[in-house]
mmCIF file of C-alpha atoms and ligand atoms in Angstrom:
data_model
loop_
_atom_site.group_PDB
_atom_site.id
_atom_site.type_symbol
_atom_site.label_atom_id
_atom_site.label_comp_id
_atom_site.label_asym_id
_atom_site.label_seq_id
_atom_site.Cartn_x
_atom_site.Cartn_y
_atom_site.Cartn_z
ATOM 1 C CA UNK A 1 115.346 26.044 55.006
ATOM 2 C CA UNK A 2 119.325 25.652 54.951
ATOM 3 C CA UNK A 3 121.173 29.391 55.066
ATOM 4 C CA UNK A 4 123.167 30.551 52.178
ATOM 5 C CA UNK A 5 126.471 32.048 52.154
ATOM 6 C CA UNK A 6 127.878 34.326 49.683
ATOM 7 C CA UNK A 7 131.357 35.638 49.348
ATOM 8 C CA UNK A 8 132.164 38.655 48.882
ATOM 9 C CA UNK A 9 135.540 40.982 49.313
ATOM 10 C CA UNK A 10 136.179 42.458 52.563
ATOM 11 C CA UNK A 11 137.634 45.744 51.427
ATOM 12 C CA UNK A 12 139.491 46.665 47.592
ATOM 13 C CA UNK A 13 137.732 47.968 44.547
ATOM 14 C CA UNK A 14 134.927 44.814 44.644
ATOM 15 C CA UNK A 15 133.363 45.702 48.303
ATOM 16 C CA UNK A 16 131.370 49.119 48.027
ATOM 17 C CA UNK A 17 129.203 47.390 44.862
ATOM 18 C CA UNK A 18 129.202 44.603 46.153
ATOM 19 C CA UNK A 19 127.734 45.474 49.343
ATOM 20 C CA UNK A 20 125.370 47.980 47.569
ATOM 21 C CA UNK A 21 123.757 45.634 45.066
ATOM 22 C CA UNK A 22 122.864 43.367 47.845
ATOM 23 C CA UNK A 23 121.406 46.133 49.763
ATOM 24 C CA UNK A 24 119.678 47.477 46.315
ATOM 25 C CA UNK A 25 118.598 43.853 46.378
ATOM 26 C CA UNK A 26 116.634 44.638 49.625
ATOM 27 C CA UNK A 27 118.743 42.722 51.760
ATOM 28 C CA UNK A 28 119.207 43.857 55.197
ATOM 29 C CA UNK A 29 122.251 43.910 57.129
ATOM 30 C CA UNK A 30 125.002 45.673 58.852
ATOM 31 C CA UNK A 31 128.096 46.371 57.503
ATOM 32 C CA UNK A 32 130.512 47.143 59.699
ATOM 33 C CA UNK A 33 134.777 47.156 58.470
ATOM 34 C CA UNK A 34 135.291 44.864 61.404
ATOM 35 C CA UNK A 35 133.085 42.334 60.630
ATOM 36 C CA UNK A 36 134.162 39.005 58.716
ATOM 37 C CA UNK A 37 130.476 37.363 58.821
ATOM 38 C CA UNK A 38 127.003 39.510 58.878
ATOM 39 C CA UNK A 39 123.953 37.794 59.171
ATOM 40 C CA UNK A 40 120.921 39.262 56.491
ATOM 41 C CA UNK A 41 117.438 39.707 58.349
ATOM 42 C CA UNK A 42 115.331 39.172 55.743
ATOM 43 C CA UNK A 43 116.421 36.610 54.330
ATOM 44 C CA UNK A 44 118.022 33.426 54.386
ATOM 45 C CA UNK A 45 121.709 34.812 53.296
ATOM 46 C CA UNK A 46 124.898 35.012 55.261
ATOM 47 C CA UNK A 47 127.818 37.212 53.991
ATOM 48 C CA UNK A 48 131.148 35.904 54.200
ATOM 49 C CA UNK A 49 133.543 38.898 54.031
ATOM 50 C CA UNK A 50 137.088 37.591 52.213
ATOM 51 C CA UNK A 51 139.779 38.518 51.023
ATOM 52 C CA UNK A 52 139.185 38.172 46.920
ATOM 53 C CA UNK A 53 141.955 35.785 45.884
ATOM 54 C CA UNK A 54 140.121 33.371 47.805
ATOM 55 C CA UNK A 55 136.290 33.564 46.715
ATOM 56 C CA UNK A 56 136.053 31.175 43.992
ATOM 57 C CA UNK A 57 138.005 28.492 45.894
ATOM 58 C CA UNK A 58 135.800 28.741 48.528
ATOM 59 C CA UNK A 59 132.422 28.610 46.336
ATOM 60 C CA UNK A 60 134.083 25.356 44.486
ATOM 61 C CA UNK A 61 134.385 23.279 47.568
ATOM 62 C CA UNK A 62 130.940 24.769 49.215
ATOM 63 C CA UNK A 63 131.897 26.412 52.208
ATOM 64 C CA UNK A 64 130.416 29.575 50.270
ATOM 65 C CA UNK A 65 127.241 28.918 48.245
ATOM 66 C CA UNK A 66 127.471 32.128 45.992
ATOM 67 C CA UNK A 67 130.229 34.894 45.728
ATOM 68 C CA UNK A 68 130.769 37.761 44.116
ATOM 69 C CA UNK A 69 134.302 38.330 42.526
ATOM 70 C CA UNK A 70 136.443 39.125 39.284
ATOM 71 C CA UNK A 71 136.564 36.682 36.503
ATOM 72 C CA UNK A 72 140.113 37.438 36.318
ATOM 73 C CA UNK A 73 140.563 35.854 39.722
ATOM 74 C CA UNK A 74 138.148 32.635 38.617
ATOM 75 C CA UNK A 75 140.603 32.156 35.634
ATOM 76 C CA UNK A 76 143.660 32.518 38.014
ATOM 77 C CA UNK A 77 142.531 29.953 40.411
ATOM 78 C CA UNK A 78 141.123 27.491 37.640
ATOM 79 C CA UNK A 79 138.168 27.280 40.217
ATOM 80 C CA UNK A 80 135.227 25.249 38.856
ATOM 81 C CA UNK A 81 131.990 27.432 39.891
ATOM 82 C CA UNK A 82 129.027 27.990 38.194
ATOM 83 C CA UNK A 83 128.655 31.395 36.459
ATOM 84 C CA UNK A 84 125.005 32.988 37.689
ATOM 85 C CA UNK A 85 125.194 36.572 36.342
ATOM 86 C CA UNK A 86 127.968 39.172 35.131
ATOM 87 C CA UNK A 87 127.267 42.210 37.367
ATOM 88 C CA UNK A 88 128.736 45.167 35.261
ATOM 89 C CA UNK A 89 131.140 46.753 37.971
ATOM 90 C CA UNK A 90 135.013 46.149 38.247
ATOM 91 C CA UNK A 91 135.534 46.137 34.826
ATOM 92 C CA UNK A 92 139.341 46.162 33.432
ATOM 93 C CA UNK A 93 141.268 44.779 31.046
ATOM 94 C CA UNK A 94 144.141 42.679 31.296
ATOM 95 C CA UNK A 95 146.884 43.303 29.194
ATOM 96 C CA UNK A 96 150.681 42.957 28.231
ATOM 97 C CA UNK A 97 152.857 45.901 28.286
ATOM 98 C CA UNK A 98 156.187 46.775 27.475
ATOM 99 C CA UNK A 99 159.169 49.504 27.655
ATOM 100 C CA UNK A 100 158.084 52.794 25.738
ATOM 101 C CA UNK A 101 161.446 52.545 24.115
ATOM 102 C CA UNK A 102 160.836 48.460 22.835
ATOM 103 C CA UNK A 103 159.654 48.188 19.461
ATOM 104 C CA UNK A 104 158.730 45.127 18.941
ATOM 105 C CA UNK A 105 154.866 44.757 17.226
ATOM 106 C CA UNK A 106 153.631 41.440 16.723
ATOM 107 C CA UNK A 107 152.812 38.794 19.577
ATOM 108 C CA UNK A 108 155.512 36.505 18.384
ATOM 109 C CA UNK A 109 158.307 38.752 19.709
ATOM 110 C CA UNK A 110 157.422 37.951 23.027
ATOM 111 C CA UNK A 111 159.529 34.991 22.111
ATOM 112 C CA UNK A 112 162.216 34.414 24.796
ATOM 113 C CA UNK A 113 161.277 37.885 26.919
ATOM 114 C CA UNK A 114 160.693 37.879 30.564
ATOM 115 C CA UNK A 115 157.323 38.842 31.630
ATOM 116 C CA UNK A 116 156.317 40.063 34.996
ATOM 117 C CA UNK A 117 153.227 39.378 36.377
ATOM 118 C CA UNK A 118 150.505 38.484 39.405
ATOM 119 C CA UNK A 119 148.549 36.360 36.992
ATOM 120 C CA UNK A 120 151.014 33.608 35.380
ATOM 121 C CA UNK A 121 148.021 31.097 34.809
ATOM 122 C CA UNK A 122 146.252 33.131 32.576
ATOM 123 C CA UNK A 123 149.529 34.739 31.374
ATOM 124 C CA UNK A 124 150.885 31.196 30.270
ATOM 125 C CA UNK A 125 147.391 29.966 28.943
ATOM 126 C CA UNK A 126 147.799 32.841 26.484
ATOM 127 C CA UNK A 127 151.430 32.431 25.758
ATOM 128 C CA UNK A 128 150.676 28.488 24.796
ATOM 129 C CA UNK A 129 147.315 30.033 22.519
ATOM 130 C CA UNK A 130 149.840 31.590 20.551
ATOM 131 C CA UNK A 131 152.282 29.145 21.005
ATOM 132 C CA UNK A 132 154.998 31.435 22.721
ATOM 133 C CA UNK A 133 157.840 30.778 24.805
ATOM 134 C CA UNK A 134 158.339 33.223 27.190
ATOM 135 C CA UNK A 135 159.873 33.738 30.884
ATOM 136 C CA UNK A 136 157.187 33.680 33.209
ATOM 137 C CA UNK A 137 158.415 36.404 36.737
ATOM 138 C CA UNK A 138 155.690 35.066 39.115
ATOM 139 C CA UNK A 139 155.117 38.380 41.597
ATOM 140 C CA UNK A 140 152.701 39.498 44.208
ATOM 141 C CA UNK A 141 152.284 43.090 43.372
ATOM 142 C CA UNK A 142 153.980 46.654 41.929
ATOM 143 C CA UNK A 143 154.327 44.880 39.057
ATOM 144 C CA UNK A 144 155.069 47.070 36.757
ATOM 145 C CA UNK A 145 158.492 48.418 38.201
ATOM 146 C CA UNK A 146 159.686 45.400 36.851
ATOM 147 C CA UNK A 147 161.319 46.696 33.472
ATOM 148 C CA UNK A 148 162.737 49.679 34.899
ATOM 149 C CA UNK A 149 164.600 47.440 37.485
ATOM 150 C CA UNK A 150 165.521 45.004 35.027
ATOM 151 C CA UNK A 151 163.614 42.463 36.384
ATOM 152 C CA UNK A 152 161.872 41.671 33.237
ATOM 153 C CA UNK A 153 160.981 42.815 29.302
ATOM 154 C CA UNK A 154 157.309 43.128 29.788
ATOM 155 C CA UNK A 155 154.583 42.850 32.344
ATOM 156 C CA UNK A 156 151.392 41.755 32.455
ATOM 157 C CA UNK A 157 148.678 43.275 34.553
ATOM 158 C CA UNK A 158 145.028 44.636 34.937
ATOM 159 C CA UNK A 159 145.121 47.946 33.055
ATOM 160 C CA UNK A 160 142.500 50.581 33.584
ATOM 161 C CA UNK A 161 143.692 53.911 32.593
ATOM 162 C CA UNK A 162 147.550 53.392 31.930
ATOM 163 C CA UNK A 163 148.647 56.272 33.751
ATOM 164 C CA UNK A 164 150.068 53.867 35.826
ATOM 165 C CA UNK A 165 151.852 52.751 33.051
ATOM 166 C CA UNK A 166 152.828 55.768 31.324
ATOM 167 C CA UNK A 167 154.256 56.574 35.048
ATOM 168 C CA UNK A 168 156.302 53.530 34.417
ATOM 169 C CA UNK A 169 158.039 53.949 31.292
ATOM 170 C CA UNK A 170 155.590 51.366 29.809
ATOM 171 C CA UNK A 171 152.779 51.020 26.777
ATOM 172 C CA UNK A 172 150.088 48.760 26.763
ATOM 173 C CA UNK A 173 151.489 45.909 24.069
ATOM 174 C CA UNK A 174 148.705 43.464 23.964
ATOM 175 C CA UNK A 175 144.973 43.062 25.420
ATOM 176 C CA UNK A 176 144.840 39.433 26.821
ATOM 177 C CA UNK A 177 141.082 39.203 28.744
ATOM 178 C CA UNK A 178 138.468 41.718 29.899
ATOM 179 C CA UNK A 179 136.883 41.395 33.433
ATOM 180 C CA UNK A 180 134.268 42.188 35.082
ATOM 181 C CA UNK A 181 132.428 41.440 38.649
ATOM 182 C CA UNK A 182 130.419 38.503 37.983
ATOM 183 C CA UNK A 183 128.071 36.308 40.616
ATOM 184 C CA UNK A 184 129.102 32.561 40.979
ATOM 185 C CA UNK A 185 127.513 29.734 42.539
ATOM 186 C CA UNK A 186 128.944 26.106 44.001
ATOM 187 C CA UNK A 187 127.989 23.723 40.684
ATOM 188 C CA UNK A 188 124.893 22.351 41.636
ATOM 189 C CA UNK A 189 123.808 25.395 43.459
ATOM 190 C CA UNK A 190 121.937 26.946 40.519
ATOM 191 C CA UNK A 191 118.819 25.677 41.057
ATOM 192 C CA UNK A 192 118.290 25.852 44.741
ATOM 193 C CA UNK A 193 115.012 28.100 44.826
ATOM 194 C CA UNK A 194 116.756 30.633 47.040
ATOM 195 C CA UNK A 195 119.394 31.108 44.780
ATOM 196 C CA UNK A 196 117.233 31.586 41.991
ATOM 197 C CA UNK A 197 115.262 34.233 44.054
ATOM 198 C CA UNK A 198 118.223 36.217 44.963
ATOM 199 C CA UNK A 199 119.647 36.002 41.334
ATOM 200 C CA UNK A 200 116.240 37.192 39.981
ATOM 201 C CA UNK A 201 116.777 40.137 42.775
ATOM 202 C CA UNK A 202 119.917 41.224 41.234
ATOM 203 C CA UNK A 203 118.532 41.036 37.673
ATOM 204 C CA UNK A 204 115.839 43.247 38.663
ATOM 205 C CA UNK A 205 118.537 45.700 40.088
ATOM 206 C CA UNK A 206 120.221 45.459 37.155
ATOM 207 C CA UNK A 207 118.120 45.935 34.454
ATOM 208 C CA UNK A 208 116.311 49.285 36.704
ATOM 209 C CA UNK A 209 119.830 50.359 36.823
ATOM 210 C CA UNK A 210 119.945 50.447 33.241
ATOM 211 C CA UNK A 211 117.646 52.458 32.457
ATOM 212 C CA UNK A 212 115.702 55.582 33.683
ATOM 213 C CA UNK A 213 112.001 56.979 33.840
ATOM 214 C CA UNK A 214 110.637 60.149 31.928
ATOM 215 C CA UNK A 215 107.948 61.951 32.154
ATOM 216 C CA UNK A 216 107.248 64.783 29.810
ATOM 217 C CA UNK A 217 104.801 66.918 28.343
ATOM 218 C CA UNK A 218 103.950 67.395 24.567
ATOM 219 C CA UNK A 219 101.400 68.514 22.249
ATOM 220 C CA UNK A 220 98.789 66.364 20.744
ATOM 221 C CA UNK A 221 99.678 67.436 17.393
ATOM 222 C CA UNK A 222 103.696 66.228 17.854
ATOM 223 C CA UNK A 223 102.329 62.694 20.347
ATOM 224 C CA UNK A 224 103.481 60.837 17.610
ATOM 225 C CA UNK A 225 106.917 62.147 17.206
ATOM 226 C CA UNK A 226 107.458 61.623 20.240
ATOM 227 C CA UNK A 227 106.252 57.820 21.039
ATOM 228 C CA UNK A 228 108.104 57.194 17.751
ATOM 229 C CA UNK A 229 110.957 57.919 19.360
ATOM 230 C CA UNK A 230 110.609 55.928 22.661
ATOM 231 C CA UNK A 231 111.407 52.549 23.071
ATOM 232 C CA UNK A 232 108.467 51.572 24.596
ATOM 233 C CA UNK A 233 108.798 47.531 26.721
ATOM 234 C CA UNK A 234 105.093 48.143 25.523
ATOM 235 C CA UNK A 235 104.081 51.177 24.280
ATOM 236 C CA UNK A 236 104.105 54.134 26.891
ATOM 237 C CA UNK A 237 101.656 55.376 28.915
ATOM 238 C CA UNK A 238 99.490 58.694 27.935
ATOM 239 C CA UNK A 239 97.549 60.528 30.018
ATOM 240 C CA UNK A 240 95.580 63.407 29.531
ATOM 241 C CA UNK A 241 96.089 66.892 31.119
ATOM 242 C CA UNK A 242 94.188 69.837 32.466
ATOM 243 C CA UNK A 243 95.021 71.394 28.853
ATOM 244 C CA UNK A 244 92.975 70.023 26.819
ATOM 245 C CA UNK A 245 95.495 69.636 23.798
ATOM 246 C CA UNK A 246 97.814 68.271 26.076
ATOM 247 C CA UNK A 247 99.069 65.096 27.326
ATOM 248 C CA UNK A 248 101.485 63.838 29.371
ATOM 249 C CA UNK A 249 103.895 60.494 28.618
ATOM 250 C CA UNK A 250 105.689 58.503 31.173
ATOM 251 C CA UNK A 251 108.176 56.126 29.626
ATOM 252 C CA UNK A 252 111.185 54.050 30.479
ATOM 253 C CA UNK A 253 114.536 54.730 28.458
ATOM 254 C CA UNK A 254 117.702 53.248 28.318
ATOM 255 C CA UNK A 255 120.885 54.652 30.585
ATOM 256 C CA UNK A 256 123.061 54.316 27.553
ATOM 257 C CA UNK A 257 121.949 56.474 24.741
ATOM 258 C CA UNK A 258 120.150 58.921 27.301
ATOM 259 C CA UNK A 259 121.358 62.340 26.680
ATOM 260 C CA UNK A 260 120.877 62.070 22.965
ATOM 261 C CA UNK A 261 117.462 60.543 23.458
ATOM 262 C CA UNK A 262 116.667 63.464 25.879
ATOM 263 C CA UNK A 263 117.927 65.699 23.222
ATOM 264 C CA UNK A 264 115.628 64.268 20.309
ATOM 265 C CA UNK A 265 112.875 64.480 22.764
ATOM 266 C CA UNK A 266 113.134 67.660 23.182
ATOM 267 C CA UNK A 267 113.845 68.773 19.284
ATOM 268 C CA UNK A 268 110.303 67.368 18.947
ATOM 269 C CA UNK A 269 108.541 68.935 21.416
ATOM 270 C CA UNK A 270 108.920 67.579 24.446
ATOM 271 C CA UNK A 271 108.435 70.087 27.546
ATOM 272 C CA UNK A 272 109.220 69.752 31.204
ATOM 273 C CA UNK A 273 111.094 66.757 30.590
ATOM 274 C CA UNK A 274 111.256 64.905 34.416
ATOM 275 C CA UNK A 275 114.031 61.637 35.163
ATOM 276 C CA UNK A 276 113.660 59.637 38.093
ATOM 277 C CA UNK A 277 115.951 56.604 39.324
ATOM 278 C CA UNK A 278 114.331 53.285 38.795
ATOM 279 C CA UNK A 279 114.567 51.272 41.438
ATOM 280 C CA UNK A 280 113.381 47.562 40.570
ATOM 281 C CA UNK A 281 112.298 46.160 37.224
ATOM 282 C CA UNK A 282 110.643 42.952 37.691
ATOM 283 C CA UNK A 283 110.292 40.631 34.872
HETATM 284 P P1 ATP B 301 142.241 41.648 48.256
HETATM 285 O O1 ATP B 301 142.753 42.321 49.463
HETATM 286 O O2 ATP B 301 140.779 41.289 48.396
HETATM 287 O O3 ATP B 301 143.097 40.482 47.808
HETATM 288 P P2 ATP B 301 143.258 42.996 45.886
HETATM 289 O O4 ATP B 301 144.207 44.075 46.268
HETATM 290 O O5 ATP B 301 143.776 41.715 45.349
HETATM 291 O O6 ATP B 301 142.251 42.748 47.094
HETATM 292 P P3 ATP B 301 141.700 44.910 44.318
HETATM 293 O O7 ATP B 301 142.757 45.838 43.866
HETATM 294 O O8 ATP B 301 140.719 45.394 45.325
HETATM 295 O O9 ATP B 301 142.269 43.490 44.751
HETATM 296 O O10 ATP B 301 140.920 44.444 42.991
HETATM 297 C C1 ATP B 301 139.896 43.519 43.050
HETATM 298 C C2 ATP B 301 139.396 43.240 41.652
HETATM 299 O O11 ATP B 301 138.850 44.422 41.090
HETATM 300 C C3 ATP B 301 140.419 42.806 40.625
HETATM 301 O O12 ATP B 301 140.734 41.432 40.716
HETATM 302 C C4 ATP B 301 139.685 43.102 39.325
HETATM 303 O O13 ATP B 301 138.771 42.071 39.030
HETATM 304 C C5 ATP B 301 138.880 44.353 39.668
HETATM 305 N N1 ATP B 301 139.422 45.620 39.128
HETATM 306 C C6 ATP B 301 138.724 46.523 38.403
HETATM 307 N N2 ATP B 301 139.469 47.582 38.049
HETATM 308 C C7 ATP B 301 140.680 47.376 38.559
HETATM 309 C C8 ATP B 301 141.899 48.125 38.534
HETATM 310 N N3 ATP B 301 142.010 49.298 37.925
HETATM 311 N N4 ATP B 301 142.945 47.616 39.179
HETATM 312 C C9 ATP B 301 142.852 46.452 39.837
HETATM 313 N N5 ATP B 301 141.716 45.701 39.885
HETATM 314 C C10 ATP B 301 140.640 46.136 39.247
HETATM 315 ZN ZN1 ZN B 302 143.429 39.929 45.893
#
């Protein structure tokens, strides 16, 4: 059976998920800062610890069968890969920004500006979408002292929460892409069966992640309330309790609406409401 590799980043905002999903995945292995290579015991996996910039390049041309990286940086590096699964960590958006005190307001007065940036492929893709001429400041990092050193009109970066901006004399202008964390594969790689176990792995991660178990108590009389408002994958599980007009209901809801869920739960008689951590839903 031929060992995988998969990419990941050796340290910056993708490692500590990155590392933790696999582990959530069951995977073991150590995980030291030092390391650049880690061999997983139970199964046939090898982790490649790299610096980001250079994942996708390294799953196109195969010397990595899988990684684990921004689509930002797949874009950048016009690296052919195969997408396998969009993660839901490292999100950000990348955007254009310019000088609090410019007023321009529509796209088309980028016309002629100088834009700083780390990202000038899919900075120019964008430009030629909307069939603008601009300057294109190709730089490494820091960015966004550009317009206050009059190195350019505009930048464009990842944004998160624009203090760094605001910090910077700068508003956010234009939204260009959103990113996230997503898991890639060599084309062709899809379908090895390992793969597809370790992507069905990180789905089951996922999708427990997403979601939480409750048990609670209610009366007989409000049962129906309640299951009415549970969104049962079947229908949820009732079981009876010491009391006879009693039952208890274990059920699985989702992370997003929780608190509001937990909150109509309880306005219809649900009592000692328990939430546990899911840890694997398997499909
Ligand atoms: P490396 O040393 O691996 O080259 P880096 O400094 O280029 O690391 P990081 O800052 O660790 O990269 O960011 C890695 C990725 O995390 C980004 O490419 C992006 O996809 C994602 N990300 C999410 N939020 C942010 C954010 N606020 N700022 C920067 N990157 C973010
Ligand atoms: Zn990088």
């Amino acid at each position: 059976m031929k060992t995988l590799k998969i990419a990941i980043q050796k340290s910056g905002r993708l490692n500590e998920k990155s590392v933790e999903i696999l582990k959530n995945c069951g995977l073991s292995f150590e995980n030291y800062k030092s390391s650049l290579i880690s061999k997983v015991g139970n199964f046939p996996l090898e982790i490649l610890f790299l610096r980001d910039d250079d994942i996708p390049e390294y799953v196109q041309d195969g010397i990595a069968d899988l990684g684990i990286v921004g689509e930002n940086i797949i874009i950048e590096t016009n690296a052919k890969v195969s997408y396998l699964q969009k993660l839901g960590f490292g999100k950000c958006s990348l955007k254009i920004a310019i000088k609090n005190t410019c007023d321009i307001n529509e796209i088309k007065e980028l016309e002629g500006k100088a834009i700083a940036t780390s990202y000038p492929v899919i900075l120019s893709r964008y430009l030629k979408a909307n069939n603008i001429t601009a300057q294109i400041r190709n730089i490494s990092g820091s960015v966004e002292i550009g317009p206050g050193l009059g190195l350019s009109d505009a930048i464009f970066d990842i944004v998160s929460t624009g203090s760094t901006l605001k910090n910077n004399g700068l508003k956010p202008f234009v939204s260009v892409m959103d990113s996230e964390a997503v898991l890639i594969s060599t084309q062709g790689m899809e379908l090895n069966a390992e793969v597809l176990e370790l992507v069905k792995r990180i789905q089951s991660v996922l999708r427990a992640k997403a979601t939480k178990y409750v048990v609670l108590n209610v009366e007989k009389k409000n049962l129906q309330r309640i299951v009415d408002l549970l969104p049962g994958v079947k229908s949820p599980t009732i079981v009876p309790l010491f009391e006879e007009e009693w039952v208890a209901v274990h059920s699985v809801i989702p992370e997003e609406d929780f608190w509001q869920k937990i909150n109509a739960l309880k306005a219809a008689g649900a009592q000692g409401i328990v939430v546990m951590p899911i840890e694997k839903i398997i499909a």
